[in-house]
Amino acid sequence: MFSKTITSKDSFLEQTKAAREERALEKKREQSAIKIQSMIRGWLAKQRFNKIILYDFDQLLPEYASQGSQDEPQQPELIQALDVFRLACRLFLVFKQQRDKKRFEKLCKYIVQSLHSESVKISYVGVFLNKEYSFRWIAHIKDLLYKCCQYLEELKPESPLDMQSILIHLHTLLAFTATNTWALTRLKNFEKLRGGMTQLCANVMGSLFHRGYYLTLKSLLLRGLCREKVALKNIALTAIVTLALRPLVSAQFSEKLLTMYIIQILSVPTLVFHMQQISPESMAAFRTHSMFDKCIEFLSADQNMRIVFNTLEGNYALCLLANLTQLAYTERDYAQPSTYYPTFVLVVSRFLDSCQQYVVCKKSNLSKWHPILGWFSQSFDMYLPLAMGNLRTQLSLLWGVPMLKKLLGVPLKEMLEAGVSDEAGPSNPSTPLQSNPASFIRRAIEARTNRSNSNKNFRKLGSPDCTKIALICSMYHTALHTMTQVKLDILTVIFCICDHRLYRNIHKTL
């Protein structure tokens, strides 16, 4: 009987345990089912929400796009800016970069076109004038322009379809980094708002700068210029250079922005070469803002030079030097004379001295062959090899005839025209009179020498003129020792191709 009681108890406990586990399992199944259903219902709700937003957006802008191709002047009258702003904000809630690429381009086209309208209800800037939406509009524009930068980092300039998209995004960035195309600012009623609008653009550019604005432009320039066939045309290159200059001008060429501009933009291989070939407007903008003078003056400070060179290192520091050299060549008739000497000469000498630390004497496992510097201790990236030909052309301007005239010919000519300020002849030690024949012969030779030297003028070695010529010659001497693979080119130009007037000036000075 005792054993039966134990058996019944064990059976009861087992049944109770099994029932409890079954209830727990059933509860777990129910919770899992609820969770799965909630996730599916949430996903379906999100899909419906996305479809509603995308449908509303597609219903609004296609009418504008279809009629815009037939009658562009009536485009702004079709849609009010506030309606588009609300839909654009909703679109950004569910935005996916690849899926919404075409929608985003339509939005950018509408926004840029609306800025030409003088109606507050049509112009996209008019939304900002509504106090209820001002702060949201500023955040929205920053987000919009940042998305443009994200697209620019992925698009391929060599593709015609991608190039159309690149131009759309560049146009959008141009439209909101300056008030030039805002028709509202040209109205008399809005004259007082021009200063605030300009400050708004500066605020937008500051936000973009902290989110990698210059890195985006640099990436686009590298992909478009450092190729066998240049992919960027006049419009695109001019737009990129203009976009790169606007933060500098807005910040009045602050050291921080100028440092980033030199490191990220001006160090792009053969940038100035292609600007001169493709985009004369960009060169005119450089000249208007005296970019060459400002960059050389900035780099003349030792600390700034160290920051720039340590960031760029050898290869891209050489690219920066090549761009500065071509700017010196193109601006030789416009830049200030003091920019060339001593500032430009010292900057070039320091760059060449710094590059020498990467030049090695012989081949090793850690060295790479450089077409200009010889064996080099730094490797190439994918953009540099294709730019070496034009880079060499840029550097050759440093020892070309126009630059030699500017750096050596003009100073020597000025020295001749100004005359000699420090005169010093050879010393004539007094000798005691002697009665032997040798003394008479010696005095006769000295008298003859004094008469011939009395008609010649000499400059002391420590004079400013001699120091100037010595520093310029030292720069070319450093170039010979650094750029070993173009040494013969430098010597050939200096000694064989220079204008005969330069040699005449040197001969007269000596």
CSV table of C-alpha atoms in Angstrom, one decimal, residues 134-439:
chain,number,residue,atom,x,y,z
A,134,SER,CA,11.6,78.6,-40.4
A,135,PHE,CA,13.7,76.3,-38.2
A,136,ARG,CA,12.3,73.1,-39.9
A,137,TRP,CA,13.1,74.6,-43.3
A,138,ILE,CA,16.7,75.3,-42.3
A,139,ALA,CA,17.2,71.7,-41.1
A,140,HIS,CA,15.4,70.4,-44.2
A,141,ILE,CA,17.8,72.3,-46.5
A,142,LYS,CA,20.9,71.1,-44.6
A,143,ASP,CA,19.6,67.5,-45.0
A,144,LEU,CA,18.8,68.1,-48.6
A,145,LEU,CA,22.2,69.4,-49.5
A,146,TYR,CA,23.9,66.7,-47.5
A,147,LYS,CA,22.0,64.1,-49.5
A,148,CYS,CA,23.3,65.8,-52.7
A,149,CYS,CA,26.8,65.3,-51.3
A,150,GLN,CA,26.1,61.6,-50.6
A,151,TYR,CA,25.0,61.1,-54.2
A,152,LEU,CA,28.0,63.0,-55.6
A,153,GLU,CA,30.3,60.5,-53.8
A,154,GLU,CA,28.8,57.5,-55.5
A,155,LEU,CA,28.1,58.8,-59.1
A,156,LYS,CA,30.5,58.1,-61.9
A,157,PRO,CA,31.5,61.1,-64.0
A,158,GLU,CA,32.5,59.0,-66.9
A,159,SER,CA,28.9,57.8,-67.3
A,160,PRO,CA,26.6,60.2,-69.3
A,161,LEU,CA,23.6,59.3,-67.2
A,162,ASP,CA,25.5,59.8,-64.0
A,163,MET,CA,26.9,63.1,-65.3
A,164,GLN,CA,23.3,64.4,-65.7
A,165,SER,CA,22.6,63.6,-62.1
A,166,ILE,CA,25.9,65.2,-61.0
A,167,LEU,CA,25.0,68.4,-62.7
A,168,ILE,CA,21.6,68.4,-60.9
A,169,HIS,CA,23.2,68.0,-57.5
A,170,LEU,CA,25.9,70.6,-58.2
A,171,HIS,CA,23.2,73.0,-59.4
A,172,THR,CA,21.3,72.4,-56.2
A,173,LEU,CA,24.4,73.1,-54.0
A,174,LEU,CA,25.1,76.2,-56.0
A,175,ALA,CA,21.5,77.4,-55.5
A,176,PHE,CA,21.6,77.3,-51.7
A,177,THR,CA,25.2,78.3,-51.0
A,178,ALA,CA,24.6,81.8,-52.4
A,179,THR,CA,21.6,84.1,-52.9
A,180,ASN,CA,22.5,85.0,-56.5
A,181,THR,CA,19.6,83.0,-58.0
A,182,TRP,CA,17.0,83.9,-55.3
A,183,ALA,CA,14.6,86.2,-57.1
A,184,LEU,CA,13.0,87.2,-53.9
A,185,THR,CA,16.1,89.0,-52.7
A,186,ARG,CA,15.9,91.3,-55.7
A,187,LEU,CA,12.6,92.7,-54.7
A,188,LYS,CA,12.5,96.1,-53.0
A,189,ASN,CA,10.4,94.7,-50.1
A,190,PHE,CA,13.1,92.2,-49.2
A,191,GLU,CA,16.2,94.4,-49.4
A,192,LYS,CA,16.5,94.3,-45.6
A,193,LEU,CA,16.6,90.5,-45.6
A,194,ARG,CA,19.6,90.2,-47.9
A,195,GLY,CA,22.1,90.3,-45.1
A,196,GLY,CA,20.1,87.6,-43.2
A,197,MET,CA,19.8,85.5,-46.3
A,198,THR,CA,23.6,85.7,-46.9
A,199,GLN,CA,24.2,84.7,-43.3
A,200,LEU,CA,21.8,81.8,-43.8
A,201,CYS,CA,23.8,80.5,-46.7
A,202,ALA,CA,27.0,80.8,-44.6
A,203,ASN,CA,25.3,78.7,-41.9
A,204,VAL,CA,24.3,76.1,-44.4
A,205,MET,CA,27.9,75.9,-45.8
A,206,GLY,CA,29.3,75.6,-42.2
A,207,SER,CA,27.1,72.6,-41.6
A,208,LEU,CA,28.2,71.0,-44.8
A,209,PHE,CA,31.8,71.7,-44.1
A,210,HIS,CA,31.6,69.8,-40.8
A,211,ARG,CA,30.0,66.9,-42.6
A,212,GLY,CA,32.8,66.4,-45.2
A,213,TYR,CA,31.9,68.9,-47.8
A,214,TYR,CA,35.5,69.3,-49.1
A,215,LEU,CA,36.1,65.6,-49.0
A,216,THR,CA,33.1,65.1,-51.3
A,217,LEU,CA,34.4,67.7,-53.8
A,218,LYS,CA,37.9,66.2,-53.7
A,219,SER,CA,36.5,62.8,-54.4
A,220,LEU,CA,34.6,64.1,-57.4
A,221,LEU,CA,37.6,65.9,-58.7
A,222,LEU,CA,39.8,62.9,-58.4
A,223,ARG,CA,37.3,60.7,-60.2
A,224,GLY,CA,36.7,63.3,-62.9
A,225,LEU,CA,40.2,64.6,-63.6
A,226,CYS,CA,42.7,61.9,-62.9
A,227,ARG,CA,41.8,59.7,-65.9
A,228,GLU,CA,43.1,59.1,-69.3
A,229,LYS,CA,40.1,61.0,-70.7
A,230,VAL,CA,38.9,63.8,-68.5
A,231,ALA,CA,35.3,63.3,-67.6
A,232,LEU,CA,34.5,66.7,-66.2
A,233,LYS,CA,33.4,69.4,-68.7
A,234,ASN,CA,33.4,73.2,-68.4
A,235,ILE,CA,30.1,73.5,-66.5
A,236,ALA,CA,30.9,70.7,-63.9
A,237,LEU,CA,34.4,71.9,-63.2
A,238,THR,CA,33.4,75.5,-62.9
A,239,ALA,CA,30.6,74.5,-60.5
A,240,ILE,CA,33.0,72.5,-58.3
A,241,VAL,CA,35.6,75.2,-58.1
A,242,THR,CA,32.9,77.8,-57.3
A,243,LEU,CA,31.5,75.6,-54.6
A,244,ALA,CA,34.9,75.1,-53.1
A,245,LEU,CA,35.6,78.8,-53.0
A,246,ARG,CA,32.3,79.9,-51.5
A,247,PRO,CA,33.0,78.8,-47.9
A,248,LEU,CA,36.4,80.5,-48.1
A,249,VAL,CA,34.9,83.8,-49.3
A,250,SER,CA,32.1,83.6,-46.7
A,251,ALA,CA,34.6,83.0,-43.9
A,252,GLN,CA,36.9,85.8,-45.2
A,253,PHE,CA,39.7,83.2,-45.8
A,254,SER,CA,40.1,82.1,-42.2
A,255,GLU,CA,43.1,79.9,-41.5
A,256,LYS,CA,41.1,76.9,-40.7
A,257,LEU,CA,39.1,76.9,-44.0
A,258,LEU,CA,42.2,77.9,-46.0
A,259,THR,CA,44.1,75.0,-44.5
A,260,MET,CA,41.4,72.5,-45.5
A,261,TYR,CA,41.1,74.1,-48.9
A,262,ILE,CA,44.8,73.7,-49.6
A,263,ILE,CA,44.9,70.2,-48.3
A,264,GLN,CA,41.7,68.8,-49.8
A,265,ILE,CA,41.2,70.9,-53.0
A,266,LEU,CA,44.4,72.5,-54.2
A,267,SER,CA,46.3,69.3,-53.8
A,268,VAL,CA,44.2,67.4,-56.3
A,269,PRO,CA,46.6,66.3,-59.0
A,270,THR,CA,46.7,68.7,-62.1
A,271,LEU,CA,43.7,70.7,-60.9
A,272,VAL,CA,45.0,74.0,-62.1
A,273,PHE,CA,46.2,72.5,-65.4
A,274,HIS,CA,42.6,71.3,-66.2
A,275,MET,CA,41.2,74.6,-64.9
A,276,GLN,CA,43.3,76.5,-67.4
A,277,GLN,CA,42.4,74.0,-70.2
A,278,ILE,CA,38.7,73.5,-69.5
A,279,SER,CA,37.4,76.3,-67.3
A,280,PRO,CA,38.8,79.8,-67.8
A,281,GLU,CA,36.0,81.1,-65.6
A,282,SER,CA,37.6,79.2,-62.6
A,283,MET,CA,41.0,80.8,-63.3
A,284,ALA,CA,39.3,84.2,-63.4
A,285,ALA,CA,37.7,83.5,-60.0
A,286,PHE,CA,41.1,82.6,-58.6
A,287,ARG,CA,42.5,85.8,-59.9
A,288,THR,CA,39.5,87.9,-58.5
A,289,HIS,CA,40.1,86.5,-55.0
A,290,SER,CA,43.9,86.6,-55.3
A,291,MET,CA,44.1,82.9,-54.4
A,292,PHE,CA,47.7,82.6,-55.4
A,293,ASP,CA,48.8,85.5,-53.1
A,294,LYS,CA,46.8,84.2,-50.2
A,295,CYS,CA,47.9,80.6,-50.5
A,296,ILE,CA,51.6,81.5,-50.8
A,297,GLU,CA,51.4,83.9,-47.9
A,298,PHE,CA,49.6,81.2,-45.8
A,299,LEU,CA,52.3,78.6,-46.6
A,300,SER,CA,55.1,80.9,-45.8
A,301,ALA,CA,54.5,80.4,-42.1
A,302,ASP,CA,56.5,77.4,-40.8
A,303,GLN,CA,53.7,76.0,-38.7
A,304,ASN,CA,51.3,76.1,-41.6
A,305,MET,CA,53.8,74.5,-43.9
A,306,ARG,CA,54.4,71.7,-41.5
A,307,ILE,CA,50.7,71.0,-41.0
A,308,VAL,CA,50.1,70.9,-44.8
A,309,PHE,CA,53.1,68.8,-45.7
A,310,ASN,CA,52.7,66.3,-42.8
A,311,THR,CA,49.0,65.8,-43.9
A,312,LEU,CA,49.7,65.4,-47.6
A,313,GLU,CA,53.2,63.7,-47.4
A,314,GLY,CA,55.3,63.3,-50.5
A,315,ASN,CA,53.1,62.5,-53.5
A,316,TYR,CA,50.3,64.9,-52.9
A,317,ALA,CA,52.6,67.6,-51.6
A,318,LEU,CA,54.3,67.4,-55.0
A,319,CYS,CA,50.9,67.8,-56.6
A,320,LEU,CA,50.2,70.9,-54.5
A,321,LEU,CA,53.6,72.3,-55.5
A,322,ALA,CA,52.8,71.7,-59.2
A,323,ASN,CA,49.4,73.5,-58.9
A,324,LEU,CA,51.1,76.4,-57.1
A,325,THR,CA,53.8,76.5,-59.8
A,326,GLN,CA,51.2,76.8,-62.5
A,327,LEU,CA,49.4,79.5,-60.6
A,328,ALA,CA,52.6,81.4,-60.3
A,329,TYR,CA,53.1,81.0,-64.0
A,330,THR,CA,49.6,82.2,-64.9
A,331,GLU,CA,49.5,85.0,-62.3
A,332,ARG,CA,53.0,86.4,-63.0
A,333,ASP,CA,51.5,89.6,-64.6
A,334,TYR,CA,48.8,90.0,-61.9
A,335,ALA,CA,50.2,88.9,-58.5
A,336,GLN,CA,52.1,91.2,-56.2
A,337,PRO,CA,55.9,91.3,-56.8
A,338,SER,CA,56.6,90.5,-53.2
A,339,THR,CA,54.7,87.2,-53.5
A,340,TYR,CA,57.4,85.8,-55.8
A,341,TYR,CA,60.4,86.9,-53.8
A,342,PRO,CA,61.0,86.0,-51.1
A,343,THR,CA,57.7,84.2,-50.3
A,344,PHE,CA,57.2,81.9,-53.4
A,345,VAL,CA,60.9,81.1,-53.6
A,346,LEU,CA,61.1,80.1,-49.9
A,347,VAL,CA,57.8,78.0,-50.1
A,348,VAL,CA,59.1,76.1,-53.1
A,349,SER,CA,62.5,75.5,-51.5
A,350,ARG,CA,60.8,74.2,-48.3
A,351,PHE,CA,58.5,71.9,-50.3
A,352,LEU,CA,61.5,70.5,-52.2
A,353,ASP,CA,63.5,70.0,-49.1
A,354,SER,CA,60.6,68.2,-47.4
A,355,CYS,CA,60.2,65.9,-50.4
A,356,GLN,CA,63.8,64.9,-50.3
A,357,GLN,CA,63.2,62.8,-47.2
A,358,TYR,CA,61.1,60.5,-49.3
A,359,VAL,CA,63.7,60.2,-52.1
A,360,VAL,CA,66.0,57.2,-51.7
A,361,CYS,CA,69.3,56.5,-53.5
A,362,LYS,CA,68.6,53.0,-54.8
A,363,LYS,CA,66.0,50.4,-55.3
A,364,SER,CA,64.7,48.4,-52.3
A,365,ASN,CA,61.8,46.4,-51.2
A,366,LEU,CA,60.2,49.5,-49.6
A,367,SER,CA,60.8,51.9,-52.5
A,368,LYS,CA,58.7,52.6,-55.6
A,369,TRP,CA,59.7,54.2,-58.9
A,370,HIS,CA,58.6,57.8,-59.3
A,371,PRO,CA,58.7,59.3,-62.8
A,372,ILE,CA,59.9,62.6,-61.4
A,373,LEU,CA,61.6,61.9,-58.1
A,374,GLY,CA,63.2,58.6,-58.9
A,375,TRP,CA,63.2,55.9,-56.3
A,376,PHE,CA,60.6,57.0,-53.8
A,377,SER,CA,59.7,55.5,-50.4
A,378,GLN,CA,55.9,56.2,-50.7
A,379,SER,CA,53.5,54.2,-52.8
A,380,PHE,CA,51.0,55.4,-55.3
A,381,ASP,CA,47.2,55.4,-55.2
A,382,MET,CA,45.0,54.7,-58.1
A,383,TYR,CA,44.8,58.4,-59.2
A,384,LEU,CA,48.4,59.4,-59.3
A,385,PRO,CA,49.9,57.3,-62.2
A,386,LEU,CA,47.4,58.7,-64.8
A,387,ALA,CA,48.3,62.3,-63.7
A,388,MET,CA,52.1,62.0,-63.9
A,389,GLY,CA,52.3,63.3,-67.5
A,390,ASN,CA,50.4,66.6,-66.8
A,391,LEU,CA,52.1,66.9,-63.4
A,392,ARG,CA,55.5,66.9,-65.1
A,393,THR,CA,54.3,69.6,-67.5
A,394,GLN,CA,53.2,71.7,-64.6
A,395,LEU,CA,56.5,71.4,-62.8
A,396,SER,CA,58.4,72.2,-65.9
A,397,LEU,CA,56.9,75.7,-65.8
A,398,LEU,CA,59.1,76.4,-62.8
A,399,TRP,CA,62.3,76.4,-65.0
A,400,GLY,CA,60.6,77.6,-68.1
A,401,VAL,CA,61.6,80.8,-69.8
A,402,PRO,CA,58.7,83.0,-68.5
A,403,MET,CA,59.4,82.0,-64.9
A,404,LEU,CA,63.2,82.4,-65.3
A,405,LYS,CA,62.6,85.9,-66.6
A,406,LYS,CA,60.2,86.7,-63.7
A,407,LEU,CA,62.5,85.2,-61.0
A,408,LEU,CA,66.0,86.0,-62.4
A,409,GLY,CA,65.8,88.2,-65.5
A,410,VAL,CA,63.7,91.0,-63.9
A,411,PRO,CA,65.8,91.3,-60.7
A,412,LEU,CA,69.0,91.3,-62.7
A,413,LYS,CA,67.7,94.0,-65.0
A,414,GLU,CA,66.5,96.1,-62.0
A,415,MET,CA,70.0,95.7,-60.5
A,416,LEU,CA,71.6,97.1,-63.6
A,417,GLU,CA,69.1,100.0,-64.0
A,418,ALA,CA,69.4,100.9,-60.3
A,419,GLY,CA,73.2,101.0,-60.3
A,420,VAL,CA,75.5,99.8,-57.5
A,421,SER,CA,74.8,100.8,-54.0
A,422,ASP,CA,77.8,99.1,-52.4
A,423,GLU,CA,81.1,99.7,-54.1
A,424,ALA,CA,84.1,97.8,-53.1
A,425,GLY,CA,87.2,97.2,-55.1
A,426,PRO,CA,90.1,94.8,-54.5
A,427,SER,CA,92.3,95.8,-51.6
A,428,ASN,CA,95.6,97.4,-52.5
A,429,PRO,CA,98.1,96.7,-49.7
A,430,SER,CA,100.7,99.4,-49.4
A,431,THR,CA,104.2,98.1,-50.2
A,432,PRO,CA,107.4,99.8,-49.0
A,433,LEU,CA,109.5,101.4,-51.6
A,434,GLN,CA,112.3,99.3,-52.7
A,435,SER,CA,115.2,100.1,-55.0
A,436,ASN,CA,115.5,96.7,-56.7
A,437,PRO,CA,114.1,96.1,-60.2
A,438,ALA,CA,111.5,93.5,-58.9
A,439,SER,CA,109.8,96.2,-56.9
